[in-house]
Coordinates of C-alpha atoms and ligand atoms in Angstrom, one line a residue:
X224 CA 97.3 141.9 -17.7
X225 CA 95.0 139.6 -19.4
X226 CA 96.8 137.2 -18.9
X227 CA 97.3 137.3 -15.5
X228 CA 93.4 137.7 -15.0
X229 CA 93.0 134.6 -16.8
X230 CA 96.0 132.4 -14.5
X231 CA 93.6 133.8 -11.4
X232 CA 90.2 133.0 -13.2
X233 CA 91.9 129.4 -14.2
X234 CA 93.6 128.9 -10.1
X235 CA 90.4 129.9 -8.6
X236 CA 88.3 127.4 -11.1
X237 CA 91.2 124.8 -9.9
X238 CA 90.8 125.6 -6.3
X239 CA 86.9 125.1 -6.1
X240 CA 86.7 121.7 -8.2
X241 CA 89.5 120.5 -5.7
X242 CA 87.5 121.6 -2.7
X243 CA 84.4 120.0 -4.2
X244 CA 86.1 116.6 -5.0
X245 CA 87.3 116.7 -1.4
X246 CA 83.6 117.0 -0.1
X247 CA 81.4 114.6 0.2
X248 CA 77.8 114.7 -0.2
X249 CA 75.4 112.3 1.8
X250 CA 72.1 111.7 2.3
X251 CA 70.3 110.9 5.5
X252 CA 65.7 110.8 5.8
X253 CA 63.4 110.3 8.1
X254 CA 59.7 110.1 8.0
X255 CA 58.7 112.4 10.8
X256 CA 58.9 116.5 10.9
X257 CA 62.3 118.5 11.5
X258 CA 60.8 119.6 14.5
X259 CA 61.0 116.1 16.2
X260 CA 62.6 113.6 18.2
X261 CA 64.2 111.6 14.9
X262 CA 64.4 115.8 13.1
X263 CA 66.7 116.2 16.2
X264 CA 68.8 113.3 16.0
X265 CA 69.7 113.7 12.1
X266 CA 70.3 117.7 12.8
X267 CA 72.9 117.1 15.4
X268 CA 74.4 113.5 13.1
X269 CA 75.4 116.0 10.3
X270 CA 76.4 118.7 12.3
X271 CA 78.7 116.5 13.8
X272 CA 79.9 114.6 10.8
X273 CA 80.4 117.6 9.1
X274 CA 82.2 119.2 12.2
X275 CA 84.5 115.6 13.1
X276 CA 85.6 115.2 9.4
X277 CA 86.5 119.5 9.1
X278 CA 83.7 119.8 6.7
X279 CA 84.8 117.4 4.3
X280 CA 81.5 114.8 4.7
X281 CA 78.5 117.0 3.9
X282 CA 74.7 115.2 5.0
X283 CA 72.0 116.6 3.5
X284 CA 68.9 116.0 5.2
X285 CA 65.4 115.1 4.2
X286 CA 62.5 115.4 6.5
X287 CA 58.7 114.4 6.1
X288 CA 59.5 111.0 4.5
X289 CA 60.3 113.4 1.1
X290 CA 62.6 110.5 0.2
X291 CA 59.9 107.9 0.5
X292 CA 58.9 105.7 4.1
X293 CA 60.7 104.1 6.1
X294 CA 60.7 100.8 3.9
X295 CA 61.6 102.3 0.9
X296 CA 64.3 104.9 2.6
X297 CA 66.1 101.4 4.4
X298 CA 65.5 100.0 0.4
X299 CA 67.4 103.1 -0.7
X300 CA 70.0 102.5 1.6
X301 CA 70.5 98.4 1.2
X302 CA 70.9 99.5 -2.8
X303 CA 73.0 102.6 -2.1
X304 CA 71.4 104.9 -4.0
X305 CA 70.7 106.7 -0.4
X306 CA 73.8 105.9 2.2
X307 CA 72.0 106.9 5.1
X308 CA 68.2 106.6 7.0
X309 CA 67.0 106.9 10.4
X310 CA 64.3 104.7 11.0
X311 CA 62.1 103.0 13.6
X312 CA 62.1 99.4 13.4
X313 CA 59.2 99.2 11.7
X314 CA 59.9 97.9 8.9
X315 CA 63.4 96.3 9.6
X316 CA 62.3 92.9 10.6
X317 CA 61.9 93.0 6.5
X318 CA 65.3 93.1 5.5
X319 CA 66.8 91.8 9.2
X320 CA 64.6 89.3 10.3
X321 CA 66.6 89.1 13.9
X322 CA 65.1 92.2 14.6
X323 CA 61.7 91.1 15.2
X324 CA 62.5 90.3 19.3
X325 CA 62.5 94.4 20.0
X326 CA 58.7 94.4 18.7
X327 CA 57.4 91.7 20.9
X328 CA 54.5 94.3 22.8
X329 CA 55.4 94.5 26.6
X330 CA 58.9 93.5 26.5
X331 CA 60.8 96.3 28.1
X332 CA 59.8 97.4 31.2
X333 CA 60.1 101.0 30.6
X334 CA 62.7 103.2 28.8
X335 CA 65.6 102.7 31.0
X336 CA 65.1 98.8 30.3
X337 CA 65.0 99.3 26.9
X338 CA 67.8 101.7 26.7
X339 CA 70.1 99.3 28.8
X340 CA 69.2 96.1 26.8
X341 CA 69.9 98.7 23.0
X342 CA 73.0 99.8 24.3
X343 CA 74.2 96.6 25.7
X344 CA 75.7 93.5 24.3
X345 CA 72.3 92.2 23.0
X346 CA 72.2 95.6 21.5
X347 CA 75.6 95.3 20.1
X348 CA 74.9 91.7 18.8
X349 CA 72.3 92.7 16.7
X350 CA 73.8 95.5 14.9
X351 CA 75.9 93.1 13.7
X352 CA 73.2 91.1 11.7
X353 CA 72.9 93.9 9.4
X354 CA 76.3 93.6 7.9
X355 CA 75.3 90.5 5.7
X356 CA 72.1 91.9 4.7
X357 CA 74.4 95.3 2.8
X358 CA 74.2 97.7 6.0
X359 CA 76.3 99.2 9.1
X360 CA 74.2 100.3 11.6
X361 CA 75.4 102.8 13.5
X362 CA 73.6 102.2 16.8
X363 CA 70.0 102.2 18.1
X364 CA 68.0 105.5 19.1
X365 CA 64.4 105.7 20.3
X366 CA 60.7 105.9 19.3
X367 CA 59.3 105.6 22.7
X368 CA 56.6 103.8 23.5
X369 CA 53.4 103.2 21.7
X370 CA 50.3 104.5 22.5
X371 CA 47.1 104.0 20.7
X372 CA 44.9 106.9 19.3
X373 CA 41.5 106.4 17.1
X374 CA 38.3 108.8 16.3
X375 CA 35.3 106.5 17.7
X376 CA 36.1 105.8 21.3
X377 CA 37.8 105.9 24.5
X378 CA 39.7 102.7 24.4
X379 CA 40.4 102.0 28.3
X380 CA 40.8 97.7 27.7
X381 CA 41.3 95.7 25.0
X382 CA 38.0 95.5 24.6
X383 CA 37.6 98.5 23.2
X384 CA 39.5 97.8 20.6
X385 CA 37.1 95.2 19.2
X386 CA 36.4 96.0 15.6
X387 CA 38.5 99.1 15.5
X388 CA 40.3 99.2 12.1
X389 CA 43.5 100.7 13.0
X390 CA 46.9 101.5 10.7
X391 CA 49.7 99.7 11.9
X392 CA 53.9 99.2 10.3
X393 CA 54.9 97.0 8.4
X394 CA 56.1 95.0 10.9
X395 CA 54.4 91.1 11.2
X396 CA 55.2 91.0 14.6
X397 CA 53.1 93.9 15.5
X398 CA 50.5 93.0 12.9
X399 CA 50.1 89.4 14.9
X400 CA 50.3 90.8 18.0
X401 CA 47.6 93.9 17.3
X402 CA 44.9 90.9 16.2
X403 CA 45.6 89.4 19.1
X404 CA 44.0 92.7 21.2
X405 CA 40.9 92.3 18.2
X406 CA 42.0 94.8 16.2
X407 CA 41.5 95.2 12.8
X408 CA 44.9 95.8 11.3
X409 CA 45.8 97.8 7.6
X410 CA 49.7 98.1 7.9
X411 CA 50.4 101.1 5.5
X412 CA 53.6 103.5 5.1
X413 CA 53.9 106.9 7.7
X414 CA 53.8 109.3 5.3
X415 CA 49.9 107.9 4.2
X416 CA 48.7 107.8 8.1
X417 CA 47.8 111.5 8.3
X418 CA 45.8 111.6 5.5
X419 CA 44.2 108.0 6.1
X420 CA 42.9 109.2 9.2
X421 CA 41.5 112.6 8.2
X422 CA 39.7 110.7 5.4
X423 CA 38.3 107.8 7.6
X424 CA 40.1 104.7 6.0
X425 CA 40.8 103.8 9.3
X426 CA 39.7 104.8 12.9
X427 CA 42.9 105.0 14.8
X428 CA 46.9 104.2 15.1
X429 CA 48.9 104.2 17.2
X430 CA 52.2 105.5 17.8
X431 CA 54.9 107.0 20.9
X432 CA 53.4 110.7 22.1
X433 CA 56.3 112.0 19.9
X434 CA 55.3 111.4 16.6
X435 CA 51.6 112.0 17.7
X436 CA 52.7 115.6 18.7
X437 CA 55.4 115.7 15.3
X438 CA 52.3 114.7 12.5
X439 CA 49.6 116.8 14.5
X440 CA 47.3 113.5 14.6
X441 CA 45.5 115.5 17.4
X442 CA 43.6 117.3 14.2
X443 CA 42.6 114.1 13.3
X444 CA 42.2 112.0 16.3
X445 CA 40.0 112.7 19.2
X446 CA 40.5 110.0 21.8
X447 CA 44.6 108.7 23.0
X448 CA 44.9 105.8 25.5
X449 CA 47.9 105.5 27.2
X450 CA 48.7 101.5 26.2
X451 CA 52.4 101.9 26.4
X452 CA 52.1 98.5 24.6
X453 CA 54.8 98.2 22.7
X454 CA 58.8 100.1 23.1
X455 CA 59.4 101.3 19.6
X456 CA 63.5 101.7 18.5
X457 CA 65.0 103.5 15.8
X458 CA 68.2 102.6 14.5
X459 CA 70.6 104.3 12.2
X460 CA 71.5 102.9 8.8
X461 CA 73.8 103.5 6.7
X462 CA 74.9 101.6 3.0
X463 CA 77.6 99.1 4.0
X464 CA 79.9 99.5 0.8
X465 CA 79.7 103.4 1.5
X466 CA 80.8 103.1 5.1
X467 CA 83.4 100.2 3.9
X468 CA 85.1 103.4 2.1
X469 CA 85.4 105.2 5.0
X470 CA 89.0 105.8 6.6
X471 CA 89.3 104.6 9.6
X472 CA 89.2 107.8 11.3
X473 CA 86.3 108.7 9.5
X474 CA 84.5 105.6 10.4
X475 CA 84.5 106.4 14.2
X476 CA 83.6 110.2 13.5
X477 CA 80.5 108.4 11.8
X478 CA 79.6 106.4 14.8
X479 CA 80.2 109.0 17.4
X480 CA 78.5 111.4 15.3
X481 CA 75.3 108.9 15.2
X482 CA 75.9 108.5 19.1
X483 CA 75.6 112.0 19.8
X484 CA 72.1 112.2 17.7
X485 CA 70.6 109.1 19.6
X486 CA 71.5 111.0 22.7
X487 CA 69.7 114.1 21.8
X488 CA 67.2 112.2 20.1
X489 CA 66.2 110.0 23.6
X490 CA 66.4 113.7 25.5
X491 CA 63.3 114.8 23.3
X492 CA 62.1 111.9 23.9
X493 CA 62.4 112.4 27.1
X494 CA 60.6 115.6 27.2
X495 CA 57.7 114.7 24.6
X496 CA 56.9 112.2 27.2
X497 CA 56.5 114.5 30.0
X498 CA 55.0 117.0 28.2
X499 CA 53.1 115.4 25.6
X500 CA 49.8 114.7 27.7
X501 CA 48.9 118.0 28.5
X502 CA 49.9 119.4 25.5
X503 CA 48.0 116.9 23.7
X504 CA 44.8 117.6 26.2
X505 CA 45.0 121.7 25.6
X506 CA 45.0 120.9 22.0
X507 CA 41.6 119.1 22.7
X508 CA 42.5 115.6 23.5
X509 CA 40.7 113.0 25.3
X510 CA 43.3 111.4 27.2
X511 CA 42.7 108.2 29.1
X512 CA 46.1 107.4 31.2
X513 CA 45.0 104.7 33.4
X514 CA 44.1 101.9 30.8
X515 CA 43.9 98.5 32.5
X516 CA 47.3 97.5 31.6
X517 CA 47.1 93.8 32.8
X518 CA 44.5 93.1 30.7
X519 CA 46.0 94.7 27.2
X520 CA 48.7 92.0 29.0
X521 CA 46.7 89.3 29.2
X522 CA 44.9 89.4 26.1
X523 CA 48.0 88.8 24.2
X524 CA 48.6 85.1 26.1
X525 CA 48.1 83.3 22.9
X526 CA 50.1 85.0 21.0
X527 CA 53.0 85.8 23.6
X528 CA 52.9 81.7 23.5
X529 CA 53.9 82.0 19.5
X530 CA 56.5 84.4 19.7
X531 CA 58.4 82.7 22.8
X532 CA 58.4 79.5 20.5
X533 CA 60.2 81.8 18.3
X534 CA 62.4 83.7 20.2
X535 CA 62.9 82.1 23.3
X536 CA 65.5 79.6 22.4
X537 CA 67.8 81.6 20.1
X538 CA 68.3 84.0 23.1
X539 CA 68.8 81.1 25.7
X540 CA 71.3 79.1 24.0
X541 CA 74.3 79.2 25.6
X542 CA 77.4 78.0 25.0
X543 CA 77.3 75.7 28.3
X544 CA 73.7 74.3 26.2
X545 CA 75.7 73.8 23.6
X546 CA 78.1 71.6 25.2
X547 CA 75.6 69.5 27.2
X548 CA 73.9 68.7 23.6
X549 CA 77.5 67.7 22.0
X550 CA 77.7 65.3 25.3
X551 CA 74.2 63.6 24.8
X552 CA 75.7 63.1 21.2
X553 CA 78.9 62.0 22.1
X554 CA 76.9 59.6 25.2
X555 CA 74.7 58.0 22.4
X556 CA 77.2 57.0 19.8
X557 CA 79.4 55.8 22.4
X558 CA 76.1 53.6 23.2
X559 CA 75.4 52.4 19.4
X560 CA 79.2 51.6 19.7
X561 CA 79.0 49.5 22.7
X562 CA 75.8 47.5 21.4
X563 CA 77.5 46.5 18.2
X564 CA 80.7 45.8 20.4
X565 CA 79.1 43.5 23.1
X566 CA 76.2 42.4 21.3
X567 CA 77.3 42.0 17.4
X568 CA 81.3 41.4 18.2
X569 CA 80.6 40.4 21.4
X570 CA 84.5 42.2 22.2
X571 CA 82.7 44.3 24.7
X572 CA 84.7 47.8 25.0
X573 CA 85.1 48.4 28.5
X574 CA 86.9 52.1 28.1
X575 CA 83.9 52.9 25.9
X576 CA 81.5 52.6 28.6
X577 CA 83.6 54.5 31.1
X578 CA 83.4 57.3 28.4
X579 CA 79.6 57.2 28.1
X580 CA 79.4 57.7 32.0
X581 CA 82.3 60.9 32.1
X582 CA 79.9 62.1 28.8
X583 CA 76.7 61.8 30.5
X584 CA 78.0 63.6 34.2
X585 CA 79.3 66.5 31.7
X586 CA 76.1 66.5 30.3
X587 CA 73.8 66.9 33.6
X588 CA 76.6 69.6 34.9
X589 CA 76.6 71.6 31.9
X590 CA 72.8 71.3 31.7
X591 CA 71.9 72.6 34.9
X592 CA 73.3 76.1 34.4
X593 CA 70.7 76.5 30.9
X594 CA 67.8 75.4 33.7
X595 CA 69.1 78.8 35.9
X596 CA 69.3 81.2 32.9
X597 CA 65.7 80.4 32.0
X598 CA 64.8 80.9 35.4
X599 CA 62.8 77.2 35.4
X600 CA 62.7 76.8 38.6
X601 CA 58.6 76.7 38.7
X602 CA 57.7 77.9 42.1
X603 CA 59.4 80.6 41.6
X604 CA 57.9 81.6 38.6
X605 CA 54.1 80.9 39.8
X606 CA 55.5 84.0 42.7
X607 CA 56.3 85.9 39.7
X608 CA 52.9 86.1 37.7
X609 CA 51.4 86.9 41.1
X610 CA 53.6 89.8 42.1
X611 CA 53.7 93.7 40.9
X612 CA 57.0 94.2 38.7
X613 CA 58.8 96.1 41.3
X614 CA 58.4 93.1 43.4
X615 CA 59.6 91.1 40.5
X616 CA 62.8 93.1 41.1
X617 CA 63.3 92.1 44.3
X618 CA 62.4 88.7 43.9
X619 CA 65.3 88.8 41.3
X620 CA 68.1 89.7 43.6
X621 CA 66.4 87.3 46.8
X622 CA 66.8 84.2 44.0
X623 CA 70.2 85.2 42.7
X624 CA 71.5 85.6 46.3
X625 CA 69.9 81.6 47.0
X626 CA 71.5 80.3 44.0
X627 CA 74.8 82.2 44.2
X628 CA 75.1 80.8 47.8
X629 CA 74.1 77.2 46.7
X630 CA 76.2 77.7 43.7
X631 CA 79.7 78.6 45.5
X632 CA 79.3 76.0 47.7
X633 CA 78.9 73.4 44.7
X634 CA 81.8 75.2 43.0
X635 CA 84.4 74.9 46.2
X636 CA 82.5 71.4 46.9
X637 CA 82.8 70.0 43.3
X638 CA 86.9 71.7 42.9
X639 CA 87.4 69.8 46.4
X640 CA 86.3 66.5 44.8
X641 CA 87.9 67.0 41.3
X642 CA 91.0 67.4 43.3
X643 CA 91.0 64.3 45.1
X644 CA 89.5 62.7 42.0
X645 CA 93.6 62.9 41.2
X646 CA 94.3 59.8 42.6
X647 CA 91.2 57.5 41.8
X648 CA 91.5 56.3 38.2
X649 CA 88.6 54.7 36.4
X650 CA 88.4 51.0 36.2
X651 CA 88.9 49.8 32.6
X652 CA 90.6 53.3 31.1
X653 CA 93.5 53.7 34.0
X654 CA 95.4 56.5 31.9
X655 CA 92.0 58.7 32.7
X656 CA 92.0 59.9 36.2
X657 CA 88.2 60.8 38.0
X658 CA 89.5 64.5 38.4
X659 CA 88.3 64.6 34.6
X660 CA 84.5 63.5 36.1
X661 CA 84.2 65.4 38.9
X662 CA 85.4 68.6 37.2
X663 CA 82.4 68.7 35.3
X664 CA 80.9 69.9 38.9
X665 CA 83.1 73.1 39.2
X666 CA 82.6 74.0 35.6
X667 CA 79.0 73.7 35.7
X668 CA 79.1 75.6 38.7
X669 CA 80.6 78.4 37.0
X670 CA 78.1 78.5 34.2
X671 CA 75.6 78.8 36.7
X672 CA 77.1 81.7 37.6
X673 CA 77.0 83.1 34.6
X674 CA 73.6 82.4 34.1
X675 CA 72.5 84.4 37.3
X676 CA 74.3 87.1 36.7
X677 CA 73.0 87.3 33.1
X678 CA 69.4 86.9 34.3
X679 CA 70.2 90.2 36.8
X680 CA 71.8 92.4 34.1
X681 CA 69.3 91.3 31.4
X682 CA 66.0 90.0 32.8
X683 CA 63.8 89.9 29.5
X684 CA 63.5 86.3 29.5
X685 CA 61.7 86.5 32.8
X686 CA 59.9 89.6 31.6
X687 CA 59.0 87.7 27.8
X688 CA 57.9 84.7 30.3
X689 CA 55.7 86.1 33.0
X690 CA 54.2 88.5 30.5
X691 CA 51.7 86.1 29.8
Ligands
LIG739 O1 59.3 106.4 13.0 O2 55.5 104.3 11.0 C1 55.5 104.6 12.2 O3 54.4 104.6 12.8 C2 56.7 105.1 12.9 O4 56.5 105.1 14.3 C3 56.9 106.6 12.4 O5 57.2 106.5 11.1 C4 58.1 107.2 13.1

């Protein structure tokens, strides 16, 4: 009898360390409340985790920044003694430099903009500069945009703002960009703003209607201006070497999991922002919702100059740029090599020449299409900084429509001519036939192309540009 009592005690002590080696326990934080739009999205991540993988991935979740901000939580993560954090990108540009582009103030048009540009293959790209720096992200989510609250004033133009000392992230392209409006900037961690601002350390912050609502800042702030001057993202982090481990399987449940939290997370969103403003107002508010945007706008020319030396070109390149460039190169050696050959040998190399002329066609064709992607054609960007933005819209699709007729005529015009180029061949290098010439106008046709269609389904060059 006994021992039969013990066999059961023993099986049952055998069955519950198996089922406990067979879960795993993960860690996931945020900075805001449970009741929130990030409290949302890490609810429904683990419920779904645990749900996909039949309970055997457990995330336990911390709320309130109880594992430390945002900085230190994406820290946690990079050194794995956290796997996961959800986190705006506040502090990311620290760890993934890339990521600074998304904090450029007035970049996305609205949510839908940003959403579209997050989700899409600029998105995609980026999530992929994480991997070297030890982290998988697991996809974008959503702050919302910014808005600025403080205790002195109502703050309807930049103005305003003049000698306002105001918290901002950790983030140094916010920090630029907030001096720029004349702000006096003290970048400090989230879980420190509350009490900052009931103390008087600084006047004001600013942050989406979300977290304003989530941290109760209406206790401790008076007057809110609608700026809407900067989107804010949140992305999903997780330790790289802990989702490495991952089967497979699990590795998608993990990312479908995540996607399901960034969609609930932009649906409170979603709702904070129609909400927030009278909820914010009853709680005794002053709410001023018709700042003078275009000034805010304006007042950050000098600095929207900096950050389009920095960002500008890395999201222009193309490969078609890339290929003009390797022609100027391969155009100018071929040059030294003639001079030494005509002038030093005096053997003049008449095939070289030919080459430099096929190098330096490619180069103009392949050129052109960088020119359309940048949208440098100047008279139509002296319409755009005149225009409202829904105009700017419009004016998208009336200049894509031009070019693409232009461009289809150069592409059937230039095929034509590479075609009959079949017969011709080039004087001093007879084995080369002019089709390879003239084909540089159908290919840079194409590019061109590419370039429109680009600057329809992702406009923020245009929108980085005429934001000045
Ligand atoms: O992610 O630090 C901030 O102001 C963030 O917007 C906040 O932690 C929510």
């Amino acid at each position: 009898m006994k021992f039969t009592r013990l066999a059961a005690v023993m099986a049952a002590g055998l069955l519950a360390s198996s089922l406990a080696a067979a879960q795993t326990t993960m860690k996931i934080s945020i900075s805001t409340a449970q009741n929130s739009h990030q409290g949302v999205a890490i609810d429904v991540f683990a419920r779904e985790v645990e749900k996909r993988t039949g309970g055997r991935y457990k995330i336990q979740t911390f709320y309130n920044g109880s594992l430390g901000g945002e900085r230190e939580s994406i820290e946690a993560v990079q050194l794995g003694t956290q796997e996961l954090a959800f986190s705006s990108t506040g502090p990311v540009p620290n760890f993934v430099p890339e990521t600074k582009i998304f904090d450029v103030p007035f970049l996305f048009r609205d949510k839908a903009h940003a959403r579209a540009v997050l989700d899409g293959p600029i998105g995609a790209e980026m999530l992929t500069k994480f991997e070297s720096k030890g982290f998988k992200a697991l996809g974008w989510a959503e702050n919302g945009f910014r808005h600025m609250t403080n205790s002195k004033r109502d703050v309807k133009a930049p103005e305003d703002l003049k000698g306002l000392k105001m918290r901002t992230m950790e983030n140094p392209v916010h920090i630029a960009a907030y001096k720029g409006f004349g702000i006096i900037t003290t970048p400090m961690a989230f879980p420190e703003v509350f009490t900052a601002l009931q103390q008087g350390t600084v006047d004001g912050q600013e942050n989406p209607l979300s977290v304003i609502i989530a941290a109760k800042f209406d206790q401790v702030q008076k007057h809110l201006s609608l700026t809407g001057h900067v989107y804010s993202p949140c992305i999903w982090v997780m330790n790289k070497a802990a989702f490495d481990k991952l089967s497979a399987a699990d590795k998608k449940h993990f990312l479908d999991a995540a996607a399901e939290g960034t969609k609930a997370n932009r649906a409170r969103v979603d709702e904070d922002d129609a909400k927030g403003v009278a909820d914010l107002r009853a709680k005794g508010m002053t709410v001023i919702d018709n700042v003078d945007k275009a000034k805010f706008v304006a007042a950050l020319a000098p600095v929207n100059a900096e950050f389009e030396k920095q960002f500008g070109k890395a999201f222009t390149s193309s490969l078609s740029l890339v290929a003009a460039c390797a022609m100027l190169v391969v155009a100018s050696s071929l040059g030294v090599f003639q001079i030494v050959t005509r002038f030093v040998l005096e053997q003049p190399a008449e095939w070289s020449e030919i080459l430099i002329r096929l190098s330096l066609i490619w180069m103009v064709f392949l050129g052109i299409p960088t020119a359309f992607r940048q949208g440098a054609m100047v008279s139509v960007d002296v319409l755009y900084r005149v225009v409202p933005p829904v105009a700017r819209r419009v004016l998208d699709w009336a200049v894509a429509i031009a070019s693409l007729a232009l461009i289809l005529i150069i592409l059937w015009w230039g095929w034509d001519y590479a075609v009959r180029g079949k017969v011709q061949s080039m004087a001093g290098l007879e084995s080369i036939s002019m089709f390879w010439g003239y084909l540089a106008l159908p290919v840079g046709a194409l590019f061109c192309i590419l370039g429109i269609i680009g600057n329809l389904v992702d406009p923020q060059r245009h929108e980085l540009e005429t934001a000045q």
